[in-house]
PDB file of C-alpha atoms in Angstrom:
ATOM      1  CA  MET A   1    -108.724 -84.478 164.484  1.00 57.00           C
ATOM      2  CA  LEU A   2    -110.695 -85.895 167.717  1.00 53.00           C
ATOM      3  CA  SER A   3    -112.935 -83.468 167.034  1.00 59.00           C
ATOM      4  CA  LEU A   4    -113.235 -83.821 163.238  1.00 54.00           C
ATOM      5  CA  SER A   5    -114.019 -87.250 163.973  1.00 56.00           C
ATOM      6  CA  LEU A   6    -116.365 -86.244 166.963  1.00 49.00           C
ATOM      7  CA  SER A   7    -118.613 -84.192 164.454  1.00 55.00           C
ATOM      8  CA  LEU A   8    -118.789 -86.781 161.865  1.00 51.00           C
ATOM      9  CA  PHE A   9    -120.686 -89.112 164.028  1.00 52.00           C
ATOM     10  CA  LEU A  10    -122.413 -86.297 164.999  1.00 50.00           C
ATOM     11  CA  PHE A  11    -123.615 -85.300 160.999  1.00 55.00           C
ATOM     12  CA  LEU A  12    -124.021 -88.921 160.201  1.00 53.00           C
ATOM     13  CA  ALA A  13    -125.931 -90.385 163.627  1.00 54.00           C
ATOM     14  CA  GLY A  14    -128.410 -87.485 162.721  1.00 56.00           C
ATOM     15  CA  CYS A  15    -128.891 -88.384 159.281  1.00 56.00           C
ATOM     16  CA  GLU A  16    -131.823 -90.967 158.723  1.00 56.00           C
ATOM     17  CA  ILE A  17    -129.924 -94.583 157.844  1.00 56.00           C
ATOM     18  CA  ASP A  18    -130.763 -96.110 154.593  1.00 56.00           C
ATOM     19  CA  HIS A  19    -131.968 -99.814 155.269  1.00 56.00           C
ATOM     20  CA  GLY A  20    -131.249-100.151 151.097  1.00 58.00           C
ATOM     21  CA  LEU A  21    -133.856-102.649 149.756  1.00 66.00           C
ATOM     22  CA  ALA A  22    -136.321-103.578 152.026  1.00 63.00           C
ATOM     23  CA  PRO A  23    -139.897-104.465 151.701  1.00 71.00           C
ATOM     24  CA  PRO A  24    -142.903-101.523 152.106  1.00 71.00           C
ATOM     25  CA  SER A  25    -144.057-101.594 155.681  1.00 70.00           C
ATOM     26  CA  PRO A  26    -147.056-103.766 154.984  1.00 78.00           C
ATOM     27  CA  GLU A  27    -150.601-101.321 154.830  1.00 76.00           C
ATOM     28  CA  PRO A  28    -153.213-102.985 157.811  1.00 73.00           C
ATOM     29  CA  PRO A  29    -155.918-105.136 156.093  1.00 75.00           C
ATOM     30  CA  GLU A  30    -159.028-103.759 155.457  1.00 80.00           C
ATOM     31  CA  GLU A  31    -161.801-104.171 157.049  1.00 94.00           C
ATOM     32  CA  LEU A  32    -164.428-106.130 156.615  1.00 97.00           C
ATOM     33  CA  GLY A  33    -167.552-105.896 156.084  1.00 98.00           C
ATOM     34  CA  SER A  34    -171.351-107.913 156.117  1.00 98.00           C
ATOM     35  CA  ILE A  35    -173.884-107.818 154.732  1.00 99.00           C
ATOM     36  CA  SER A  36    -177.149-110.574 155.979  1.00 99.00           C
ATOM     37  CA  GLY A  37    -180.459-110.253 156.052  1.00 99.00           C
ATOM     38  CA  THR A  38    -183.736-112.772 155.832  1.00 99.00           C
ATOM     39  CA  ILE A  39    -184.252-115.479 153.143  1.00 99.00           C
ATOM     40  CA  THR A  40    -188.204-116.358 152.968  1.00 98.00           C
ATOM     41  CA  TYR A  41    -188.483-120.117 150.737  1.00 98.00           C
ATOM     42  CA  VAL A  42    -192.414-119.874 148.567  1.00 98.00           C
ATOM     43  CA  GLY A  43    -193.144-123.321 147.259  1.00 97.00           C
ATOM     44  CA  SER A  44    -192.093-126.529 147.832  1.00 97.00           C
ATOM     45  CA  TRP A  45    -188.449-127.945 148.450  1.00 97.00           C
ATOM     46  CA  PRO A  46    -187.288-130.623 145.429  1.00 95.00           C
ATOM     47  CA  ASP A  47    -185.382-133.551 147.259  1.00 93.00           C
ATOM     48  CA  SER A  48    -182.248-132.889 145.001  1.00 94.00           C
ATOM     49  CA  VAL A  49    -181.148-129.841 147.162  1.00 96.00           C
ATOM     50  CA  GLU A  50    -177.481-130.930 148.205  1.00 96.00           C
ATOM     51  CA  ASP A  51    -176.230-126.366 149.121  1.00 96.00           C
ATOM     52  CA  VAL A  52    -178.086-123.197 149.806  1.00 98.00           C
ATOM     53  CA  ARG A  53    -176.020-121.044 149.826  1.00 97.00           C
ATOM     54  CA  VAL A  54    -175.459-116.263 149.115  1.00 98.00           C
ATOM     55  CA  ALA A  55    -173.881-114.895 146.900  1.00 97.00           C
ATOM     56  CA  VAL A  56    -172.929-110.846 146.420  1.00 98.00           C
ATOM     57  CA  TYR A  57    -171.527-109.556 142.799  1.00 96.00           C
ATOM     58  CA  ALA A  58    -170.288-105.612 142.859  1.00 97.00           C
ATOM     59  CA  GLN A  59    -171.945-105.468 139.224  1.00 94.00           C
ATOM     60  CA  TYR A  60    -174.908-106.100 137.639  1.00 91.00           C
ATOM     61  CA  PRO A  61    -176.220-107.177 134.863  1.00 87.00           C
ATOM     62  CA  PRO A  62    -172.632-109.043 135.565  1.00 87.00           C
ATOM     63  CA  PRO A  63    -169.828-110.051 133.578  1.00 83.00           C
ATOM     64  CA  ASN A  64    -169.796-113.703 134.061  1.00 78.00           C
ATOM     65  CA  PHE A  65    -172.498-116.177 136.589  1.00 78.00           C
ATOM     66  CA  PHE A  66    -168.276-116.783 138.607  1.00 81.00           C
ATOM     67  CA  ALA A  67    -168.034-113.171 139.110  1.00 89.00           C
ATOM     68  CA  ILE A  68    -168.988-113.639 142.884  1.00 94.00           C
ATOM     69  CA  SER A  69    -166.826-111.122 145.316  1.00 96.00           C
ATOM     70  CA  GLY A  70    -168.681-112.972 148.677  1.00 96.00           C
ATOM     71  CA  PHE A  71    -170.815-115.599 149.650  1.00 96.00           C
ATOM     72  CA  SER A  72    -172.774-117.248 152.814  1.00 98.00           C
ATOM     73  CA  ASP A  73    -171.849-120.454 154.410  1.00 97.00           C
ATOM     74  CA  SER A  74    -174.656-123.479 153.817  1.00 97.00           C
ATOM     75  CA  LEU A  75    -177.710-122.819 154.776  1.00 98.00           C
ATOM     76  CA  PRO A  76    -180.261-125.249 156.703  1.00 98.00           C
ATOM     77  CA  ILE A  77    -182.354-126.723 153.790  1.00 98.00           C
ATOM     78  CA  GLY A  78    -186.185-127.670 153.784  1.00 98.00           C
ATOM     79  CA  VAL A  79    -187.000-124.525 156.358  1.00 98.00           C
ATOM     80  CA  PRO A  80    -189.473-121.867 155.860  1.00 98.00           C
ATOM     81  CA  VAL A  81    -187.184-119.557 156.557  1.00 99.00           C
ATOM     82  CA  ALA A  82    -183.249-118.938 157.267  1.00 99.00           C
ATOM     83  CA  ASP A  83    -181.251-116.137 158.099  1.00 99.00           C
ATOM     84  CA  TYR A  84    -177.434-114.897 156.260  1.00 99.00           C
ATOM     85  CA  SER A  85    -174.459-113.309 156.736  1.00 99.00           C
ATOM     86  CA  VAL A  86    -172.312-112.847 153.631  1.00 98.00           C
ATOM     87  CA  LYS A  87    -168.389-110.846 154.695  1.00 98.00           C
ATOM     88  CA  VAL A  88    -168.152-108.541 152.209  1.00 98.00           C
ATOM     89  CA  LYS A  89    -164.993-105.760 151.073  1.00 97.00           C
ATOM     90  CA  PRO A  90    -165.933-102.193 151.660  1.00 98.00           C
ATOM     91  CA  GLY A  91    -167.900-101.179 148.359  1.00 98.00           C
ATOM     92  CA  VAL A  92    -171.268-100.959 146.252  1.00 98.00           C
ATOM     93  CA  TYR A  93    -172.928-104.302 145.490  1.00 98.00           C
ATOM     94  CA  GLU A  94    -175.172-104.307 142.826  1.00 96.00           C
ATOM     95  CA  TRP A  95    -177.019-108.095 142.812  1.00 96.00           C
ATOM     96  CA  VAL A  96    -177.054-109.963 146.338  1.00 98.00           C
ATOM     97  CA  ILE A  97    -178.895-113.486 145.678  1.00 96.00           C
ATOM     98  CA  VAL A  98    -180.244-117.076 145.994  1.00 97.00           C
ATOM     99  CA  VAL A  99    -178.907-119.965 144.809  1.00 96.00           C
ATOM    100  CA  LEU A 100    -179.317-123.427 145.174  1.00 96.00           C
ATOM    101  CA  LEU A 101    -177.601-126.419 143.629  1.00 94.00           C
ATOM    102  CA  LYS A 102    -179.123-129.448 143.015  1.00 93.00           C
ATOM    103  CA  LYS A 103    -177.360-132.717 144.162  1.00 94.00           C
ATOM    104  CA  GLY A 104    -174.885-134.077 141.008  1.00 91.00           C
ATOM    105  CA  SER A 105    -175.368-130.710 139.346  1.00 88.00           C
ATOM    106  CA  TRP A 106    -172.777-128.136 139.021  1.00 86.00           C
ATOM    107  CA  TRP A 107    -173.043-124.116 139.948  1.00 84.00           C
ATOM    108  CA  GLY A 108    -174.435-121.823 137.313  1.00 81.00           C
ATOM    109  CA  PRO A 109    -177.004-119.602 136.046  1.00 83.00           C
ATOM    110  CA  GLU A 110    -179.473-122.320 136.714  1.00 86.00           C
ATOM    111  CA  SER A 111    -178.685-121.926 140.560  1.00 91.00           C
ATOM    112  CA  LEU A 112    -180.671-118.342 140.648  1.00 92.00           C
ATOM    113  CA  LEU A 113    -183.731-119.625 143.113  1.00 95.00           C
ATOM    114  CA  GLY A 114    -183.966-115.810 144.124  1.00 95.00           C
ATOM    115  CA  ALA A 115    -182.012-111.712 144.842  1.00 95.00           C
ATOM    116  CA  TYR A 116    -182.354-108.619 146.658  1.00 97.00           C
ATOM    117  CA  TYR A 117    -185.215-106.270 145.202  1.00 94.00           C
ATOM    118  CA  ALA A 118    -185.029-102.513 146.514  1.00 87.00           C
ATOM    119  CA  PRO A 119    -188.801-101.967 148.352  1.00 84.00           C
ATOM    120  CA  SER A 120    -188.780 -98.959 146.095  1.00 86.00           C
ATOM    121  CA  ASP A 121    -188.083-100.199 143.277  1.00 85.00           C
ATOM    122  CA  THR A 122    -189.463-104.633 141.996  1.00 82.00           C
ATOM    123  CA  THR A 123    -188.693-104.194 138.491  1.00 84.00           C
ATOM    124  CA  ARG A 124    -184.488-104.045 139.379  1.00 87.00           C
ATOM    125  CA  PRO A 125    -182.292-105.345 141.763  1.00 92.00           C
ATOM    126  CA  GLY A 126    -181.378-104.105 145.187  1.00 95.00           C
ATOM    127  CA  VAL A 127    -177.970-102.094 145.451  1.00 97.00           C
ATOM    128  CA  VAL A 128    -176.460-102.384 148.952  1.00 98.00           C
ATOM    129  CA  THR A 129    -173.450-100.315 149.998  1.00 98.00           C
ATOM    130  CA  VAL A 130    -171.117-101.217 152.772  1.00 98.00           C
ATOM    131  CA  ASP A 131    -168.768 -99.205 154.522  1.00 98.00           C
ATOM    132  CA  PRO A 132    -165.916-100.663 156.294  1.00 97.00           C
ATOM    133  CA  GLY A 133    -166.689-103.096 159.217  1.00 96.00           C
ATOM    134  CA  ALA A 134    -170.592-101.686 158.820  1.00 98.00           C
ATOM    135  CA  ALA A 135    -172.701-104.564 159.349  1.00 98.00           C
ATOM    136  CA  VAL A 136    -176.111-103.855 156.220  1.00 98.00           C
ATOM    137  CA  THR A 137    -179.049-105.742 157.623  1.00 98.00           C
ATOM    138  CA  GLY A 138    -182.384-106.379 156.406  1.00 97.00           C
ATOM    139  CA  ILE A 139    -181.077-107.097 152.719  1.00 98.00           C
ATOM    140  CA  ASP A 140    -183.836-109.626 152.344  1.00 97.00           C
ATOM    141  CA  ILE A 141    -184.467-112.366 150.033  1.00 97.00           C
ATOM    142  CA  ILE A 142    -188.163-114.570 148.167  1.00 96.00           C
ATOM    143  CA  ALA A 143    -187.042-116.779 146.610  1.00 97.00           C
ATOM    144  CA  ASP A 144    -189.372-118.954 144.667  1.00 96.00           C
ATOM    145  CA  PHE A 145    -188.659-122.746 143.680  1.00 96.00           C
ATOM    146  CA  SER A 146    -191.008-122.543 140.509  1.00 95.00           C
ATOM    147  CA  ARG A 147    -188.739-119.828 138.891  1.00 93.00           C
ATOM    148  CA  LEU A 148    -185.767-121.196 139.570  1.00 92.00           C
ATOM    149  CA  GLY A 149    -182.894-120.556 137.187  1.00 87.00           C
ATOM    150  CA  VAL A 150    -185.419-118.087 135.037  1.00 88.00           C
ATOM    151  CA  LEU A 151    -182.566-115.066 134.684  1.00 84.00           C
ATOM    152  CA  PRO A 152    -183.405-111.537 134.363  1.00 85.00           C
ATOM    153  CA  PRO A 153    -183.562-110.266 130.724  1.00 84.00           C
ATOM    154  CA  GLU A 154    -180.034-108.546 131.297  1.00 80.00           C
ATOM    155  CA  VAL A 155    -178.239-111.704 132.845  1.00 80.00           C
ATOM    156  CA  GLU A 156    -178.686-114.232 129.668  1.00 79.00           C
ATOM    157  CA  GLY A 157    -178.640-111.237 127.732  1.00 76.00           C
ATOM    158  CA  ILE A 158    -174.804-111.098 128.747  1.00 73.00           C
ATOM    159  CA  LEU A 159    -174.635-115.485 128.979  1.00 70.00           C
ATOM    160  CA  LYS A 160    -176.198-115.700 125.252  1.00 67.00           C
ATOM    161  CA  LYS A 161    -172.715-112.622 124.151  1.00 69.00           C
ATOM    162  CA  LYS A 162    -170.020-114.487 125.875  1.00 63.00           C
ATOM    163  CA  TRP A 163    -170.971-118.032 125.228  1.00 55.00           C
ATOM    164  CA  GLY A 164    -173.628-118.269 122.514  1.00 54.00           C
ATOM    165  CA  ARG A 165    -175.643-119.863 125.278  1.00 49.00           C
ATOM    166  CA  VAL A 166    -177.439-119.247 128.712  1.00 49.00           C
ATOM    167  CA  HIS A 167    -176.596-123.499 130.738  1.00 47.00           C
ATOM    168  CA  ILE A 168    -173.256-123.456 129.536  1.00 41.00           C
ATOM    169  CA  PHE A 169    -172.552-124.495 133.378  1.00 41.00           C
ATOM    170  CA  LEU A 170    -175.094-127.380 134.271  1.00 37.00           C
ATOM    171  CA  THR A 171    -173.398-130.531 134.281  1.00 34.00           C
ATOM    172  CA  PRO A 172    -170.331-132.072 135.125  1.00 35.00           C
ATOM    173  CA  GLY A 173    -168.157-132.651 131.873  1.00 32.00           C
ATOM    174  CA  MET A 174    -169.730-130.240 129.814  1.00 30.00           C
TER     175      MET A 174
END
């Protein structure tokens, strides 16, 4: 009887014990990367500026203006140049833009102030690939106040198709 008990104990000790319904082991968080560069402002700053930021989109044209993958902290206002950095998940980003919020308004398509263009083709937004933990630098943007709210035709077309107009998010209460 002792040898049977000892054999059973050794057998069970050698088996993996199932702990039942336990949550799966957590996977380590994905290591963020970043996109950074310098914004050069062209023209005079309007008096009505409340905030300026950089927004990053995974898709161009985006399915809507608010499909943002990441955005910067507020940037300095009234300066000729400003450095920025945006933390993002690893991936490919097709549109990096500068947006300006006027006092008393909302963020929306009319906020577009500038975009990153690849040096090899200044007619199309530049694509930025971010690897885990990587800092992608040199994503410089020209922000021209005379073109505030001027959307690329592809983006304007998406907004018109989806909502029948471009400037749907202009003012509070719309």
